[in-house]
């Protein structure tokens, strides 16, 4: 299988970044509305899977405004929120001025090899044009014995539910986004990118190809979201 890319192949990385810049101020609220509050549960599951400990170094890639980074910081870890959207980073820095926000491209991370005890990305891997290169970069910056946790939209496992879900994505999500978001086109893009994203076993295979050992996943909310994990051999 070749590199997995975004559904909207006519959009360049700077165009995607611009979309996220435009929605930064209301991004967390919009996600809460569109997910019917499920995003809070999903983030709790990510925090459990990452299992951050005091003094550990955690990379939170595609961190946006760093809402996802807060549980790791509360656990006493040193967490680096990294994102390619400067608009997201600016909003995050206003809200959490003590955090070391870092601008970075997921395919060319601005960190040395073997730095982080854990790396994680939530709802952002789809937005990186070369998925396989991103997984290799996450592997590169992780210490031997370290771990990766990926939380991403996926494919419901029960066919009738999958049909209802796909109808929601393409018919209900855009009008809801128009009502609550400053840039509804960003959420049309989101719906398209979810539909074209690889299923759970395929993503596990990409993790293995990038070097991660023991790739596994757990479905959340019937497979709307999947939590993938892997380890860098010690």
Tab-separated table of C-alpha atoms in Angstrom:
chain	number	residue	atom	x	y	z
A	1	UNK	CA	0.000	0.000	0.000
A	2	UNK	CA	1.347	3.470	-0.915
A	3	UNK	CA	1.450	6.515	1.350
A	4	UNK	CA	-1.918	7.409	2.834
A	5	UNK	CA	-2.745	11.008	1.975
A	6	UNK	CA	-5.559	13.422	2.709
A	7	UNK	CA	-8.844	13.052	0.866
A	8	UNK	CA	-8.623	16.594	-0.488
A	9	UNK	CA	-5.457	16.149	-2.505
A	10	UNK	CA	-5.823	19.593	-4.122
A	11	UNK	CA	-5.192	21.243	-0.747
A	12	UNK	CA	-1.562	22.059	0.017
A	13	UNK	CA	-0.240	21.939	3.613
A	14	UNK	CA	-0.290	25.729	3.901
A	15	UNK	CA	-3.966	25.754	2.865
A	16	UNK	CA	-4.851	23.213	5.540
A	17	UNK	CA	-2.887	25.210	8.110
A	18	UNK	CA	-4.788	28.338	7.086
A	19	UNK	CA	-8.115	26.563	7.635
A	20	UNK	CA	-7.105	25.648	11.169
A	21	UNK	CA	-5.810	29.176	11.786
A	22	UNK	CA	-9.303	30.443	10.928
A	23	UNK	CA	-11.126	28.146	13.370
A	24	UNK	CA	-8.617	28.335	16.242
A	25	UNK	CA	-10.601	30.623	18.571
A	26	UNK	CA	-13.695	28.370	18.681
A	27	UNK	CA	-12.048	25.072	17.798
A	28	UNK	CA	-12.534	23.305	21.140
A	29	UNK	CA	-16.159	24.435	21.489
A	30	UNK	CA	-16.990	23.385	17.930
A	31	UNK	CA	-15.475	19.930	18.452
A	32	UNK	CA	-17.503	19.514	21.633
A	33	UNK	CA	-20.731	20.347	19.778
A	34	UNK	CA	-20.017	18.235	16.708
A	35	UNK	CA	-18.992	15.180	18.730
A	36	UNK	CA	-21.978	15.534	21.094
A	37	UNK	CA	-19.523	15.809	23.974
A	38	UNK	CA	-17.768	12.527	23.167
A	39	UNK	CA	-14.434	14.275	22.520
A	40	UNK	CA	-13.969	14.765	26.266
A	41	UNK	CA	-14.303	11.027	26.872
A	42	UNK	CA	-11.913	10.252	24.023
A	43	UNK	CA	-9.267	12.581	25.447
A	44	UNK	CA	-9.559	10.911	28.851
A	45	UNK	CA	-8.851	7.574	27.205
A	46	UNK	CA	-5.802	9.068	25.475
A	47	UNK	CA	-4.495	10.319	28.823
A	48	UNK	CA	-4.874	6.829	30.314
A	49	UNK	CA	-3.093	5.215	27.372
A	50	UNK	CA	-0.178	7.690	27.391
A	51	UNK	CA	0.145	7.202	31.167
A	52	UNK	CA	2.375	10.255	31.639
A	53	UNK	CA	4.617	10.227	34.706
A	54	UNK	CA	6.496	12.969	36.545
A	55	UNK	CA	9.670	14.092	34.744
A	56	UNK	CA	8.832	12.212	31.550
A	57	UNK	CA	9.047	14.114	28.257
A	58	UNK	CA	5.889	13.934	26.157
A	59	UNK	CA	5.404	15.204	22.599
A	60	UNK	CA	1.806	16.158	21.837
A	61	UNK	CA	1.781	16.524	18.055
A	62	UNK	CA	-1.089	18.384	16.356
A	63	UNK	CA	-1.837	19.743	19.823
A	64	UNK	CA	-3.741	22.756	18.534
A	65	UNK	CA	-4.520	24.989	21.500
A	66	UNK	CA	-3.035	22.353	23.873
A	67	UNK	CA	-6.322	21.200	25.380
A	68	UNK	CA	-5.036	17.676	24.778
A	69	UNK	CA	-1.743	18.478	26.545
A	70	UNK	CA	-3.200	19.457	29.892
A	71	UNK	CA	-3.643	15.947	31.403
A	72	UNK	CA	0.041	15.199	30.744
A	73	UNK	CA	1.134	18.449	32.386
A	74	UNK	CA	-1.108	17.773	35.392
A	75	UNK	CA	0.583	14.374	35.756
A	76	UNK	CA	3.913	16.152	36.201
A	77	UNK	CA	5.356	15.401	32.752
A	78	UNK	CA	7.207	17.918	30.613
A	79	UNK	CA	4.903	18.180	27.604
A	80	UNK	CA	5.685	19.931	24.316
A	81	UNK	CA	2.566	20.965	22.350
A	82	UNK	CA	3.533	21.019	18.666
A	83	UNK	CA	1.386	22.081	15.711
A	84	UNK	CA	1.772	23.406	12.166
A	85	UNK	CA	-1.013	25.984	12.596
A	86	UNK	CA	0.411	29.233	13.956
A	87	UNK	CA	-3.125	30.433	14.658
A	88	UNK	CA	-3.748	27.472	16.941
A	89	UNK	CA	-0.426	28.016	18.693
A	90	UNK	CA	-1.161	31.698	19.294
A	91	UNK	CA	-4.543	30.923	20.882
A	92	UNK	CA	-2.960	28.158	22.950
A	93	UNK	CA	-0.166	30.435	24.169
A	94	UNK	CA	-2.736	33.006	25.312
A	95	UNK	CA	-4.540	30.323	27.321
A	96	UNK	CA	-1.475	28.455	28.623
A	97	UNK	CA	1.458	30.908	28.539
A	98	UNK	CA	3.746	28.637	30.571
A	99	UNK	CA	3.745	25.813	28.000
A	100	UNK	CA	6.579	25.385	25.439
A	101	UNK	CA	4.478	25.675	22.266
A	102	UNK	CA	6.482	24.683	19.188
A	103	UNK	CA	5.685	25.150	15.506
A	104	UNK	CA	6.459	22.012	13.559
A	105	UNK	CA	5.709	19.949	10.469
A	106	UNK	CA	4.827	16.363	11.331
A	107	UNK	CA	6.993	15.068	8.478
A	108	UNK	CA	10.061	17.064	9.608
A	109	UNK	CA	9.884	17.412	13.374
A	110	UNK	CA	12.194	20.044	14.912
A	111	UNK	CA	13.578	17.686	17.578
A	112	UNK	CA	16.661	15.507	17.965
A	113	UNK	CA	16.564	11.713	17.888
A	114	UNK	CA	15.490	9.729	20.973
A	115	UNK	CA	14.126	12.675	23.000
A	116	UNK	CA	10.640	11.729	24.201
A	117	UNK	CA	9.381	9.001	26.525
A	118	UNK	CA	6.021	9.084	24.744
A	119	UNK	CA	4.631	10.700	21.614
A	120	UNK	CA	0.953	11.184	20.922
A	121	UNK	CA	-1.290	12.726	18.299
A	122	UNK	CA	-5.065	13.122	18.553
A	123	UNK	CA	-7.243	13.834	15.517
A	124	UNK	CA	-4.296	15.212	13.568
A	125	UNK	CA	-2.635	12.350	11.726
A	126	UNK	CA	-5.194	12.633	8.899
A	127	UNK	CA	-4.065	16.213	8.305
A	128	UNK	CA	-0.427	15.292	7.662
A	129	UNK	CA	0.072	14.721	3.953
A	130	UNK	CA	2.501	11.791	4.253
A	131	UNK	CA	1.213	9.524	7.018
A	132	UNK	CA	4.034	7.022	6.768
A	133	UNK	CA	6.711	9.710	7.039
A	134	UNK	CA	4.929	11.171	10.083
A	135	UNK	CA	4.956	7.761	11.792
A	136	UNK	CA	8.677	7.431	11.027
A	137	UNK	CA	9.358	10.895	12.456
A	138	UNK	CA	7.451	10.081	15.635
A	139	UNK	CA	9.530	6.910	15.887
A	140	UNK	CA	12.772	8.855	15.372
A	141	UNK	CA	12.173	11.324	18.210
A	142	UNK	CA	11.022	8.632	20.682
A	143	UNK	CA	13.481	7.084	23.136
A	144	UNK	CA	14.126	3.330	22.863
A	145	UNK	CA	11.497	1.679	25.037
A	146	UNK	CA	9.136	4.621	24.504
A	147	UNK	CA	5.582	4.528	23.200
A	148	UNK	CA	3.220	6.112	20.703
A	149	UNK	CA	-0.512	6.711	21.203
A	150	UNK	CA	-2.650	7.754	18.257
A	151	UNK	CA	-6.267	8.790	18.681
A	152	UNK	CA	-7.973	9.201	15.338
A	153	UNK	CA	-11.367	8.986	13.713
A	154	UNK	CA	-11.841	5.540	12.209
A	155	UNK	CA	-14.514	3.212	10.861
A	156	UNK	CA	-17.452	1.871	12.921
A	157	UNK	CA	-17.345	-1.905	13.058
A	158	UNK	CA	-21.130	-2.533	12.975
A	159	UNK	CA	-22.429	-2.028	9.426
A	160	UNK	CA	-25.847	-0.466	10.272
A	161	UNK	CA	-24.196	2.015	12.655
A	162	UNK	CA	-21.517	2.783	10.053
A	163	UNK	CA	-24.226	3.730	7.553
A	164	UNK	CA	-25.899	6.115	10.020
A	165	UNK	CA	-22.543	7.608	10.956
A	166	UNK	CA	-21.519	8.271	7.356
A	167	UNK	CA	-24.876	9.947	6.726
A	168	UNK	CA	-24.207	12.228	9.719
A	169	UNK	CA	-20.742	13.077	8.444
A	170	UNK	CA	-21.819	14.144	4.984
A	171	UNK	CA	-25.303	15.542	5.637
A	172	UNK	CA	-25.563	16.734	9.217
A	173	UNK	CA	-22.025	17.810	10.062
A	174	UNK	CA	-21.670	20.613	7.451
A	175	UNK	CA	-24.853	22.523	8.459
A	176	UNK	CA	-24.015	22.149	12.157
A	177	UNK	CA	-20.510	23.440	11.409
A	178	UNK	CA	-21.985	26.429	9.574
A	179	UNK	CA	-23.942	27.292	12.696
A	180	UNK	CA	-21.089	27.081	15.203
A	181	UNK	CA	-17.822	27.525	13.278
A	182	UNK	CA	-16.180	30.567	11.711
A	183	UNK	CA	-14.950	28.397	8.821
A	184	UNK	CA	-17.415	25.602	7.996
A	185	UNK	CA	-15.334	24.534	4.975
A	186	UNK	CA	-12.777	23.185	7.439
A	187	UNK	CA	-15.389	20.751	8.733
A	188	UNK	CA	-16.482	19.677	5.262
A	189	UNK	CA	-12.814	18.834	4.717
A	190	UNK	CA	-12.844	16.985	8.046
A	191	UNK	CA	-15.803	14.830	6.980
A	192	UNK	CA	-14.150	13.958	3.666
A	193	UNK	CA	-10.828	13.123	5.293
A	194	UNK	CA	-12.517	10.792	7.806
A	195	UNK	CA	-14.239	8.827	5.062
A	196	UNK	CA	-10.995	8.264	3.151
A	197	UNK	CA	-8.910	7.357	6.224
A	198	UNK	CA	-7.590	3.762	6.485
A	199	UNK	CA	-9.349	1.324	8.758
A	200	UNK	CA	-7.970	0.063	12.066
A	201	UNK	CA	-5.923	-2.927	10.806
A	202	UNK	CA	-4.431	-0.854	7.977
A	203	UNK	CA	-3.224	1.860	10.343
A	204	UNK	CA	-1.745	-0.814	12.626
A	205	UNK	CA	0.128	-2.131	9.595
A	206	UNK	CA	1.520	1.331	8.861
A	207	UNK	CA	2.749	1.579	12.449
A	208	UNK	CA	4.539	-1.750	12.090
A	209	UNK	CA	6.063	-0.653	8.774
A	210	UNK	CA	7.411	2.512	10.451
A	211	UNK	CA	9.236	0.377	13.029
A	212	UNK	CA	6.806	0.372	15.949
A	213	UNK	CA	6.484	-2.984	17.715
A	214	UNK	CA	3.343	-4.597	19.118
A	215	UNK	CA	0.897	-2.267	17.296
A	216	UNK	CA	-2.609	-2.653	18.656
A	217	UNK	CA	-5.831	-0.691	18.797
A	218	UNK	CA	-8.975	-0.274	20.841
A	219	UNK	CA	-12.238	1.012	19.410
A	220	UNK	CA	-14.089	3.836	21.138
A	221	UNK	CA	-17.756	4.719	20.547
A	222	UNK	CA	-18.288	1.740	18.279
A	223	UNK	CA	-15.242	2.456	16.146
A	224	UNK	CA	-16.000	6.113	15.387
A	225	UNK	CA	-12.614	6.624	17.024
A	226	UNK	CA	-9.741	4.159	17.399
A	227	UNK	CA	-6.902	4.369	19.886
A	228	UNK	CA	-3.728	2.860	18.394
A	229	UNK	CA	-0.595	2.092	20.406
A	230	UNK	CA	2.928	0.937	19.647
A	231	UNK	CA	6.364	0.711	21.240
A	232	UNK	CA	9.902	1.522	20.117
A	233	UNK	CA	12.084	-1.503	20.843
A	234	UNK	CA	14.507	-0.907	23.706
